[in-house]
Tab-separated table of C-alpha atoms and ligand atoms in Angstrom:
chain	number	residue	atom	x	y	z
A	1	MET	CA	121.079	-30.313	40.060
A	2	LEU	CA	119.503	-29.998	43.465
A	3	ARG	CA	121.813	-28.213	45.777
A	4	ARG	CA	120.890	-26.677	49.077
A	5	VAL	CA	122.888	-25.778	52.125
A	6	HIS	CA	121.905	-26.911	55.567
A	7	PRO	CA	123.726	-28.998	58.130
A	8	LEU	CA	122.220	-32.399	58.698
A	9	SER	CA	122.539	-32.060	62.445
A	10	THR	CA	119.833	-29.410	62.340
A	11	LEU	CA	117.576	-31.857	60.635
A	12	ILE	CA	118.226	-34.611	63.115
A	13	PHE	CA	117.745	-32.490	66.146
A	14	ALA	CA	114.826	-30.584	64.733
A	15	ALA	CA	112.779	-33.774	64.680
A	16	LYS	CA	111.142	-34.524	67.998
A	17	PRO	CA	111.859	-38.027	69.393
A	18	SER	CA	108.166	-38.841	69.406
A	19	LEU	CA	108.007	-38.000	65.736
A	20	LEU	CA	111.064	-40.087	65.050
A	21	ASN	CA	109.488	-43.059	66.751
A	22	GLN	CA	106.222	-42.597	64.971
A	23	VAL	CA	108.017	-42.478	61.688
A	24	ALA	CA	110.242	-45.394	62.458
A	25	TYR	CA	107.686	-47.788	63.822
A	26	GLY	CA	104.754	-47.312	61.539
A	27	LEU	CA	103.997	-47.036	57.894
A	28	ASN	CA	102.129	-43.797	58.292
A	29	TYR	CA	105.245	-41.709	58.179
A	30	MET	CA	104.001	-39.778	55.192
A	31	GLU	CA	101.462	-38.119	57.428
A	32	ALA	CA	103.615	-38.302	60.544
A	33	PHE	CA	106.686	-36.746	59.026
A	34	SER	CA	106.393	-33.068	58.506
A	35	MET	CA	109.032	-31.680	56.229
A	36	ASP	CA	108.458	-28.340	57.960
A	37	ALA	CA	110.123	-29.832	60.983
A	38	VAL	CA	113.067	-30.526	58.745
A	39	LYS	CA	114.611	-27.342	57.535
A	40	PRO	CA	115.804	-27.607	53.940
A	41	ALA	CA	119.431	-28.453	53.401
A	42	GLU	CA	121.746	-25.824	52.119
A	43	ALA	CA	125.043	-27.632	52.086
A	44	GLY	CA	124.821	-30.857	50.190
A	45	ILE	CA	128.102	-32.728	50.339
A	46	VAL	CA	130.334	-30.004	51.653
A	47	SER	CA	133.568	-31.846	52.187
A	48	LYS	CA	133.951	-33.048	48.609
A	49	ALA	CA	136.076	-31.132	46.169
A	50	ARG	CA	133.978	-32.438	43.313
A	51	THR	CA	130.289	-33.235	43.275
A	52	PRO	CA	130.096	-37.011	43.597
A	53	THR	CA	128.344	-39.140	41.008
A	54	ILE	CA	125.393	-40.926	42.532
A	55	ASN	CA	123.446	-43.861	41.118
A	56	PHE	CA	120.533	-45.438	42.948
A	57	VAL	CA	119.855	-49.156	42.845
A	58	LEU	CA	116.326	-50.256	43.655
A	59	GLY	CA	114.308	-53.445	43.572
A	60	GLY	CA	112.209	-55.670	45.777
A	61	PRO	CA	113.535	-57.506	48.823
A	62	GLY	CA	116.012	-60.223	47.963
A	63	VAL	CA	115.937	-59.503	44.251
A	64	GLY	CA	119.738	-59.463	44.148
A	65	LYS	CA	120.574	-55.753	44.381
A	66	GLY	CA	123.505	-56.292	46.708
A	67	THR	CA	124.868	-59.150	44.625
A	68	GLN	CA	124.769	-57.168	41.395
A	69	CYS	CA	126.024	-53.977	43.048
A	70	THR	CA	129.132	-55.774	44.250
A	71	ARG	CA	129.894	-56.839	40.700
A	72	ILE	CA	129.045	-53.504	39.133
A	73	ALA	CA	131.168	-51.721	41.728
A	74	GLU	CA	134.143	-53.998	41.101
A	75	THR	CA	133.841	-53.817	37.353
A	76	PHE	CA	133.161	-50.142	36.897
A	77	GLY	CA	134.925	-48.678	39.897
A	78	PHE	CA	132.025	-47.532	42.021
A	79	THR	CA	131.837	-47.433	45.768
A	80	HIS	CA	128.932	-49.629	46.811
A	81	LEU	CA	126.939	-48.131	49.669
A	82	SER	CA	124.190	-50.413	50.930
A	83	VAL	CA	121.949	-48.372	53.190
A	84	GLY	CA	120.736	-51.625	54.768
A	85	ASP	CA	124.353	-52.415	55.667
A	86	LEU	CA	124.852	-48.939	57.110
A	87	LEU	CA	121.787	-49.505	59.295
A	88	ARG	CA	122.926	-52.962	60.354
A	89	LYS	CA	126.275	-51.468	61.346
A	90	GLU	CA	124.432	-49.068	63.639
A	91	ILE	CA	122.776	-52.056	65.301
A	92	SER	CA	126.018	-53.958	65.786
A	93	SER	CA	127.790	-50.841	67.056
A	94	ASN	CA	125.019	-50.207	69.570
A	95	THR	CA	124.580	-46.598	68.600
A	96	GLU	CA	121.769	-44.398	69.869
A	97	TYR	CA	119.581	-45.511	66.960
A	98	GLY	CA	120.555	-49.182	67.155
A	99	ASP	CA	117.495	-50.491	69.001
A	100	MET	CA	115.037	-48.508	66.940
A	101	ILE	CA	116.694	-49.670	63.707
A	102	LEU	CA	116.704	-53.294	64.799
A	103	GLU	CA	113.022	-53.200	65.624
A	104	THR	CA	112.164	-51.459	62.366
A	105	ILE	CA	114.153	-53.891	60.244
A	106	ALA	CA	112.702	-56.883	62.088
A	107	LYS	CA	109.233	-55.606	61.238
A	108	GLY	CA	110.145	-55.045	57.611
A	109	LYS	CA	109.352	-51.360	57.798
A	110	ILE	CA	111.303	-48.279	56.774
A	111	VAL	CA	113.692	-46.489	59.094
A	112	ALA	CA	113.156	-42.742	59.493
A	113	SER	CA	114.756	-40.647	56.778
A	114	GLU	CA	116.615	-38.500	59.289
A	115	VAL	CA	118.625	-41.533	60.264
A	116	THR	CA	119.234	-43.045	56.831
A	117	VAL	CA	120.074	-39.787	55.106
A	118	LYS	CA	122.455	-38.861	57.893
A	119	LEU	CA	124.256	-42.201	57.589
A	120	LEU	CA	124.366	-41.881	53.839
A	121	LYS	CA	125.719	-38.365	53.961
A	122	THR	CA	128.436	-39.339	56.404
A	123	ALA	CA	129.386	-42.364	54.296
A	124	ILE	CA	129.648	-40.297	51.115
A	125	GLU	CA	131.588	-37.527	52.806
A	126	SER	CA	134.029	-39.853	54.475
A	127	SER	CA	134.718	-41.851	51.340
A	128	LYS	CA	137.805	-41.013	49.331
A	129	THR	CA	135.998	-41.918	46.132
A	130	ASP	CA	133.412	-39.969	44.233
A	131	LYS	CA	131.350	-42.530	42.322
A	132	PHE	CA	128.669	-44.247	44.325
A	133	LEU	CA	126.104	-46.960	43.892
A	134	ILE	CA	123.507	-46.393	46.576
A	135	ASP	CA	121.856	-49.756	47.149
A	136	GLY	CA	118.308	-49.952	48.521
A	137	PHE	CA	117.585	-46.241	48.810
A	138	PRO	CA	115.375	-44.197	48.505
A	139	ARG	CA	112.728	-46.614	49.681
A	140	SER	CA	109.896	-44.118	49.772
A	141	GLU	CA	108.956	-40.773	48.338
A	142	GLU	CA	109.560	-39.299	51.752
A	143	ASN	CA	113.107	-40.760	51.703
A	144	ARG	CA	113.645	-39.237	48.294
A	145	VAL	CA	112.463	-35.785	49.329
A	146	ALA	CA	114.624	-35.868	52.451
A	147	TYR	CA	117.620	-36.922	50.359
A	148	GLU	CA	117.017	-34.090	47.908
A	149	ARG	CA	116.783	-31.588	50.714
A	150	ILE	CA	119.821	-32.751	52.589
A	151	ILE	CA	122.245	-34.252	50.112
A	152	GLY	CA	120.746	-32.854	46.960
A	153	ILE	CA	122.857	-34.633	44.367
A	154	GLU	CA	120.650	-35.703	41.518
A	155	PRO	CA	121.217	-39.393	40.743
A	156	GLU	CA	122.696	-39.961	37.346
A	157	VAL	CA	120.822	-43.185	36.821
A	158	VAL	CA	118.422	-45.362	38.788
A	159	LEU	CA	118.771	-49.103	38.242
A	160	PHE	CA	115.679	-51.131	38.992
A	161	PHE	CA	116.110	-54.891	39.355
A	162	ASP	CA	112.811	-56.538	38.664
A	163	CYS	CA	111.632	-60.059	39.375
A	164	ASN	CA	108.551	-61.891	40.602
A	165	GLU	CA	107.689	-62.140	44.285
A	166	GLU	CA	107.960	-65.911	44.432
A	167	GLU	CA	111.588	-65.788	43.317
A	168	MET	CA	112.397	-62.955	45.731
A	169	VAL	CA	110.943	-64.921	48.658
A	170	LYS	CA	112.900	-67.997	47.581
A	171	ARG	CA	116.150	-66.061	47.420
A	172	ILE	CA	115.604	-64.501	50.839
A	173	LEU	CA	114.738	-67.777	52.501
A	174	HIS	CA	117.899	-69.336	51.066
A	175	ARG	CA	120.139	-66.436	51.991
A	176	ASN	CA	121.305	-67.946	55.257
A	177	GLN	CA	123.266	-64.943	56.524
A	178	GLY	CA	121.504	-64.767	59.870
A	179	ARG	CA	119.598	-61.605	59.023
A	180	VAL	CA	116.809	-60.800	61.448
A	181	ASP	CA	114.456	-60.032	58.564
A	182	ASP	CA	115.095	-63.214	56.599
A	183	ASN	CA	111.882	-64.982	57.535
A	184	ILE	CA	108.576	-65.380	55.765
A	185	ASP	CA	106.530	-62.930	57.883
A	186	THR	CA	108.972	-60.055	57.586
A	187	THR	CA	109.471	-60.790	53.920
A	188	LYS	CA	105.719	-60.544	53.281
A	189	GLU	CA	105.685	-57.212	55.069
A	190	ARG	CA	108.705	-56.022	53.073
A	191	LEU	CA	106.944	-56.906	49.856
A	192	LYS	CA	103.926	-54.821	50.902
A	193	VAL	CA	106.183	-51.939	51.856
A	194	PHE	CA	107.988	-52.223	48.543
A	195	GLU	CA	104.751	-52.018	46.595
A	196	ALA	CA	103.219	-49.217	48.624
A	197	TYR	CA	106.268	-47.035	49.190
A	198	THR	CA	109.136	-47.926	46.867
A	199	LEU	CA	107.214	-48.382	43.634
A	200	PRO	CA	106.150	-44.713	43.670
A	201	VAL	CA	109.846	-43.765	43.795
A	202	ILE	CA	110.511	-46.074	40.862
A	203	ARG	CA	107.652	-44.473	38.926
A	204	TYR	CA	109.007	-41.038	39.753
A	205	TYR	CA	112.414	-41.818	38.255
A	206	SER	CA	110.821	-43.551	35.301
A	207	GLN	CA	108.919	-40.369	34.521
A	208	LYS	CA	112.157	-38.435	34.771
A	209	GLY	CA	113.720	-40.788	32.212
A	210	LYS	CA	116.312	-42.011	34.700
A	211	LEU	CA	115.061	-45.500	35.309
A	212	HIS	CA	116.826	-48.497	33.868
A	213	LYS	CA	114.821	-51.622	34.468
A	214	ILE	CA	116.695	-54.885	34.507
A	215	ASN	CA	115.174	-58.324	34.370
A	216	ALA	CA	116.549	-60.001	37.501
A	217	ILE	CA	115.486	-63.527	36.635
A	218	GLY	CA	118.347	-65.840	35.791
A	219	THR	CA	121.757	-66.618	37.154
A	220	GLU	CA	123.911	-63.917	38.698
A	221	ASP	CA	126.159	-64.019	35.655
A	222	GLU	CA	123.279	-63.745	33.234
A	223	ILE	CA	121.848	-60.770	35.055
A	224	PHE	CA	125.185	-59.066	35.251
A	225	GLU	CA	125.817	-59.615	31.579
A	226	ARG	CA	122.449	-58.292	30.611
A	227	GLU	CA	122.524	-55.554	33.196
A	228	PRO	CA	123.140	-52.413	31.175
A	229	SER	CA	121.984	-53.857	27.886
A	230	SER	CA	118.556	-54.934	29.032
A	231	VAL	CA	117.868	-51.367	29.872
A	232	VAL	CA	114.261	-50.434	29.433
A	233	ALA	CA	113.615	-46.785	30.041
A	234	GLY	CA	110.012	-46.028	30.744
A	235	ASP	CA	107.750	-47.839	28.329
A	236	LYS	CA	110.411	-48.615	25.776
A	237	PRO	CA	110.328	-52.200	24.567
A	238	SER	CA	112.693	-54.674	26.078
A	239	LEU	CA	116.023	-55.272	24.444
A	240	SER	CA	114.972	-58.641	23.110
A	241	GLU	CA	111.849	-57.106	21.582
A	242	VAL	CA	113.883	-54.351	20.062
A	243	ILE	CA	116.484	-56.519	18.464
A	244	ALA	CA	114.275	-59.460	17.578
A	245	GLY	CA	114.933	-60.329	13.948
A	246	GLU	CA	117.662	-57.784	13.688
A	247	GLU	CA	120.430	-58.616	11.311
A	248	LEU	CA	123.557	-56.982	12.578
A	249	LEU	CA	124.101	-58.922	15.734
A	250	SER	CA	123.982	-62.668	15.617
A	251	SER	CA	121.433	-64.265	17.926
A	252	GLU	CA	124.139	-65.386	20.340
A	253	ARG	CA	125.065	-61.758	20.781
A	254	THR	CA	121.585	-60.654	21.620
A	255	GLY	CA	121.755	-58.552	24.697
A	256	ARG	CA	125.496	-58.090	24.611
A	257	ILE	CA	127.187	-54.804	25.310
A	258	PHE	CA	129.924	-53.301	23.255
A	259	SER	CA	132.039	-52.275	26.164
A	260	SER	CA	135.049	-51.911	23.947
A	261	HIS	CA	135.589	-52.302	20.258
A	262	SER	CA	137.276	-55.626	20.914
A	263	ASP	CA	133.966	-56.798	22.308
A	264	ALA	CA	132.422	-56.527	18.881
A	265	ARG	CA	133.158	-59.586	16.787
A	266	THR	CA	132.162	-58.984	13.218
A	267	LYS	CA	133.780	-56.463	10.961
A	268	LYS	CA	130.516	-54.597	10.690
A	269	GLU	CA	130.056	-54.446	14.439
A	270	ILE	CA	133.549	-53.093	14.915
A	271	GLU	CA	132.964	-50.545	12.216
A	272	ILE	CA	129.708	-49.362	13.739
A	273	TRP	CA	131.157	-49.345	17.202
A	274	CYS	CA	134.182	-47.334	16.122
A	275	ARG	CA	132.071	-44.862	14.274
A	276	LEU	CA	129.889	-44.264	17.261
A	277	ARG	CA	132.767	-44.254	19.664
A	278	PHE	CA	134.405	-41.754	17.397
A	279	THR	CA	131.332	-39.646	17.112
A	280	MET	CA	130.548	-39.648	20.774
A	281	GLY	CA	133.908	-39.581	22.397
A	282	ALA	CA	136.822	-38.835	20.175
A	283	VAL	CA	135.846	-35.796	18.203
A	284	THR	CA	137.183	-32.604	19.620
A	285	HIS	CA	135.195	-29.814	21.142
A	286	LYS	CA	133.061	-27.862	18.669
A	287	SER	CA	133.241	-30.627	16.098
A	288	ARG	CA	129.444	-30.718	16.138
A	289	LYS	CA	129.240	-34.281	17.358
A	290	GLY	CA	126.332	-33.328	19.560
A	291	GLN	CA	124.020	-32.722	16.658
A	292	PRO	CA	124.032	-36.225	15.141
A	293	CYS	CA	123.834	-37.736	18.578
A	294	CYS	CA	120.801	-35.672	19.484
A	295	ARG	CA	119.156	-36.597	16.216
A	296	LEU	CA	120.014	-40.233	16.660
A	297	TRP	CA	118.350	-40.248	20.018
A	298	GLU	CA	115.345	-38.214	18.999
A	299	GLU	CA	114.691	-40.142	15.835
A	300	THR	CA	115.070	-43.662	17.116
A	301	GLN	CA	114.354	-43.529	20.818
A	302	LEU	CA	116.195	-46.811	20.687
A	303	PHE	CA	119.596	-45.695	21.576
A	304	ASP	CA	121.027	-45.642	25.004
A	305	PHE	CA	124.118	-45.638	27.126
A	306	GLY	CA	125.122	-47.706	30.066
A	307	PHE	CA	124.552	-46.512	33.542
A	308	GLN	CA	127.708	-44.445	33.734
A	309	THR	CA	126.328	-41.854	31.418
A	310	LEU	CA	123.021	-40.155	31.476
A	311	ARG	CA	120.999	-39.983	28.350
A	312	PRO	CA	118.723	-37.051	29.133
A	313	LYS	CA	121.654	-34.887	30.168
A	314	CYS	CA	123.877	-35.882	27.297
A	315	PHE	CA	121.287	-35.529	24.631
A	316	ARG	CA	119.925	-32.157	25.410
A	317	ARG	CA	120.169	-30.043	22.330
A	318	LYS	CA	121.780	-27.129	24.053
A	319	GLN	CA	125.468	-27.615	24.672
A	320	SER	CA	125.193	-26.672	28.307
A	321	ARG	CA	127.901	-27.216	30.869
A	322	THR	CA	126.164	-30.349	31.958
A	323	VAL	CA	126.371	-31.749	28.465
A	324	LYS	CA	130.057	-31.032	28.240
A	325	GLU	CA	130.631	-32.660	31.611
A	326	GLY	CA	128.603	-35.584	30.347
A	327	TRP	CA	130.916	-36.011	27.407
A	328	LYS	CA	133.973	-35.805	29.556
A	329	LYS	CA	132.694	-38.608	31.717
A	330	LYS	CA	132.596	-40.930	28.770
A	331	ARG	CA	136.192	-41.937	29.037
A	332	ASN	CA	135.139	-45.378	30.200
A	333	TRP	CA	131.638	-45.365	28.931
A	334	VAL	CA	129.609	-48.361	27.923
A	335	PHE	CA	127.782	-48.259	24.663
A	336	VAL	CA	124.581	-50.215	24.560
A	337	GLU	CA	123.199	-50.839	21.166
A	338	VAL	CA	119.473	-51.298	20.977
A	339	LEU	CA	118.720	-50.214	17.458
A	340	ASP	CA	116.770	-52.222	14.977
A	341	GLY	CA	118.134	-53.732	11.806
A	342	SER	CA	118.820	-51.975	8.576
A	343	ARG	CA	117.041	-48.815	9.705
A	344	ARG	CA	119.655	-48.497	12.363
A	345	VAL	CA	122.555	-48.907	9.968
A	346	LYS	CA	121.178	-46.368	7.532
A	347	LEU	CA	120.400	-43.924	10.266
A	348	ILE	CA	123.763	-44.209	11.939
A	349	GLU	CA	125.510	-43.822	8.616
A	350	SER	CA	123.493	-40.783	7.680
A	351	LEU	CA	124.081	-39.186	11.039
A	352	VAL	CA	127.654	-40.107	11.633
A	353	GLU	CA	129.132	-39.377	8.255
A	354	PRO	CA	128.780	-35.602	8.453
A	355	CYS	CA	131.299	-35.621	11.303
A	356	GLU	CA	134.790	-34.541	10.479
A	357	GLY	CA	137.881	-36.500	11.451
A	358	HIS	CA	139.214	-39.987	11.131
A	359	ILE	CA	137.582	-43.047	12.529
A	360	GLU	CA	141.003	-44.517	13.324
A	361	GLU	CA	141.531	-41.889	15.989
A	362	SER	CA	139.192	-43.722	18.281
A	363	LEU	CA	140.934	-47.042	18.067
B	1	ATP	N1	120.342	-64.396	40.218
B	1	ATP	C1	120.246	-65.012	41.371
B	1	ATP	N2	119.740	-66.248	41.444
B	1	ATP	C2	119.629	-66.906	42.613
B	1	ATP	N3	120.000	-66.378	43.794
B	1	ATP	C3	120.499	-65.141	43.783
B	1	ATP	C4	120.641	-64.391	42.582
B	1	ATP	N4	121.168	-63.182	42.881
B	1	ATP	C5	121.339	-63.183	44.211
B	1	ATP	N5	120.949	-64.339	44.759
B	1	ATP	C6	120.944	-64.735	46.149
B	1	ATP	O1	119.730	-64.224	46.697
B	1	ATP	C7	119.940	-63.729	47.996
B	1	ATP	C8	119.535	-62.255	48.012
B	1	ATP	O2	120.449	-61.525	47.228
B	1	ATP	P1	120.912	-60.076	47.672
B	1	ATP	O3	121.282	-60.084	49.098
B	1	ATP	O4	121.915	-59.611	46.695
B	1	ATP	O5	119.527	-59.315	47.447
B	1	ATP	P2	119.087	-57.851	47.849
B	1	ATP	O6	118.176	-57.367	46.802
B	1	ATP	O7	120.282	-57.013	48.145
B	1	ATP	O8	118.300	-58.190	49.159
B	1	ATP	P3	117.801	-57.242	50.340
B	1	ATP	O9	116.958	-56.199	49.741
B	1	ATP	O10	117.041	-58.170	51.233
B	1	ATP	O11	119.056	-56.705	50.990
B	1	ATP	C9	121.397	-63.955	48.322
B	1	ATP	O12	121.511	-65.153	49.051
B	1	ATP	C10	122.056	-64.095	46.955
B	1	ATP	O13	123.201	-64.934	47.000
B	2	LIG	O1	116.988	-46.943	52.973
B	2	LIG	C1	116.732	-47.919	53.715
B	2	LIG	C2	117.377	-49.142	53.590
B	2	LIG	C3	117.041	-50.172	54.414
B	2	LIG	N1	116.108	-50.012	55.358
B	2	LIG	C4	115.759	-51.113	56.273
B	2	LIG	O2	116.715	-52.137	56.229
B	2	LIG	C5	116.109	-53.346	55.783
B	2	LIG	C6	117.048	-54.143	54.968
B	2	LIG	O3	117.529	-53.341	53.916
B	2	LIG	P1	118.297	-53.951	52.651
B	2	LIG	O4	118.606	-52.810	51.744
B	2	LIG	O5	117.348	-54.861	52.024
B	2	LIG	O6	119.495	-54.620	53.166
B	2	LIG	C7	114.839	-52.897	55.083
B	2	LIG	O7	113.827	-53.872	55.042
B	2	LIG	C8	114.427	-51.734	55.936
B	2	LIG	O8	113.837	-52.168	57.123
B	2	LIG	C9	115.476	-48.810	55.505
B	2	LIG	O9	114.605	-48.637	56.375
B	2	LIG	N2	115.803	-47.786	54.668
């Protein structure tokens, strides 16, 4: 976990106004912004008793990030922080950054990291909750680095909503919320910015194994339903490719999540779900549940969890503190099954059976 101590105010005031403007008004902030001018953070989120859980939500303009975040937040108990909304609030409150932010948003460019990270930090610190969906940030590698230096909480998961440009433009032009950037020229610029500056961030998290790509074509309901289960980490095949021709789930259940055992309909599904639930969550400490889980992951690469849990952390062989914390978090976990056919059944059976205990305990 990235954790450094340094008050944000130092960062803000260390940056010269001319630099701030250069960063805010142009796209050349990578060159313009010197991280030397920004002393590394030492504090992170100081006012929180516990380190908050952070998840980033990325995607092109108008793809539906905000829409899906609202639903995810309501369903899974996250606090939804839209950085765009935080910036728009600065404009409507006429703060010192208001004019600069308005102009930057109207041009479809990216607001200086000093400003966004400060707003984000304040929002996290002042929230009574500790599970956040950060919508629309980081938008550039420079944003990401600034976040790591100042806030320093490694995101658990990065959701990436993906859809074609034509659909994104259509959605923006139908939005009708009076946003200054909801016009064709700004949208074109935002698309360029997304490709040039946000895609590298998406690639970065993909390489770290944190990216969960979600197909954002379809109705809001469809996308929400498929949200965790259409997870594609890195170059893994899509869910539909993975389960094509599979025999355990009926075709109507393709893409469904087993969010509870009652969500599984057939006897076999319930059995499998309970076994896994048991293996992952209900066996006591030192029951060696980690071993089959690690093997399951390593051998199939087709096994994943929903966004509330983090695969790479949870499946490290060594039972580090992080792993144990990972297990603890699974109280309201979402199990996403993306294994293929009979190989899956055999594998699960061979891996799960060595565990001690009674399956009924998990029910
Ligand atoms: N699946 C969908 N199909 C059609 N329209 C959608 C869908 N999801 C969201 N929308 C609509 O598209 C518009 C953009 O959605 P939303 O504001 O959630 O996108 P966003 O990614 O947060 O956009 P931005 O990056 O510009 O803030 C809204 O009017 C929303 O109601
Ligand atoms: O991290 C951020 C987030 C947003 N912006 C600016 O705001 C607009 C709108 O953002 P939405 O998240 O789409 O509501 C965006 O085009 C940027 O200009 C930003 O600079 N940095």
